[in-house]
Amino acid sequence: MQGDMMLTLAYRPFFQRIKSVPWSGFFILWSVLSMATVWFYQDHFTTRQTVEELLGEQFSPVYIDLIFARIQDITYWTLLCIPFFILVRMTLMALLIHLFFMLTQVWISFKGVFHAIVPAFGFLILRDVSKFIPMSGMDVPGDKAGEILRVPLALSAVVSVDAYPVLNKLLNAFNCFEGLWLVWVLLTLAAWTGFKIKKIFFPLLTARILGIVLMWGIGVFYEIYML
């Protein structure tokens, strides 16, 4: 009991200061960093040469130029839409967590949950940036880059299912950055609401795991039916 009180006194002042920062400030920061990450990937791994290597045997050089120009146009529109996508993603994450809190009779407002997960979104951006680390100093063809874009310290590094690449993507989604995200949100909500950590841990963990699986399922659906 005394240990829990000492732990609470240790982290609560820090997270109370975080609460005084408007969530819009974090939102703008994460949007800019996400746009920079997407631009870096497109600039380094989606080049005219990459498109030609993928489609050179199927289309003429003129048509390849048109395809590459189209990809660039889509990239620009994607960059502009990234803030909207981030806002929608954080809102859905907060709704899912809020739902599980209500189901377990943990009464934390949606606004409080949303404000808590906005700063934590930075860990997910660090996760995306970490995917480029294995490629630093390597001459990786653009058509092979996706094959090694794995998150360091992910479950896929321990349990690899090479025969089922789709499952490898799911295992890749469970990584150390998700753990940091979970710890941050857990401590933030405990500091802001006064709830004990063990009371909010299970519904928060369950909601996050479900969110990861749903995102993976949407990605699989897109690859199968939309590409």
PDB file of N, CA and C in Angstrom, residues 41 44 80 117 135 139 175:
ATOM      1  N   TYR A  41       9.700   8.533 -46.605  1.00  0.00           N
ATOM      2  CA  TYR A  41       9.555   7.211 -47.225  1.00  0.00           C
ATOM      3  C   TYR A  41       9.288   7.335 -48.717  1.00  0.00           C
ATOM      4  N   HIS A  44      12.457   8.506 -50.644  1.00  0.00           N
ATOM      5  CA  HIS A  44      13.598   7.597 -50.703  1.00  0.00           C
ATOM      6  C   HIS A  44      13.281   6.235 -51.310  1.00  0.00           C
ATOM      7  N   LEU A  80      -1.570  16.101 -47.179  1.00  0.00           N
ATOM      8  CA  LEU A  80      -2.526  17.109 -46.725  1.00  0.00           C
ATOM      9  C   LEU A  80      -3.610  16.511 -45.825  1.00  0.00           C
ATOM     10  N   ILE A 117      -4.731  10.269 -24.518  1.00  0.00           N
ATOM     11  CA  ILE A 117      -4.081   9.500 -25.573  1.00  0.00           C
ATOM     12  C   ILE A 117      -3.410  10.386 -26.623  1.00  0.00           C
ATOM     13  N   MET A 135      17.238  -0.009 -42.302  1.00  0.00           N
ATOM     14  CA  MET A 135      17.606   0.330 -43.664  1.00  0.00           C
ATOM     15  C   MET A 135      18.690   1.396 -43.736  1.00  0.00           C
ATOM     16  N   ASP A 139      21.530  -0.242 -49.173  1.00  0.00           N
ATOM     17  CA  ASP A 139      20.982   0.068 -50.488  1.00  0.00           C
ATOM     18  C   ASP A 139      19.805  -0.862 -50.728  1.00  0.00           C
ATOM     19  N   ASN A 175       4.495  -4.457 -30.196  1.00  0.00           N
ATOM     20  CA  ASN A 175       5.897  -4.091 -30.073  1.00  0.00           C
ATOM     21  C   ASN A 175       6.113  -3.227 -28.838  1.00  0.00           C
TER      22      ASN A 175
END
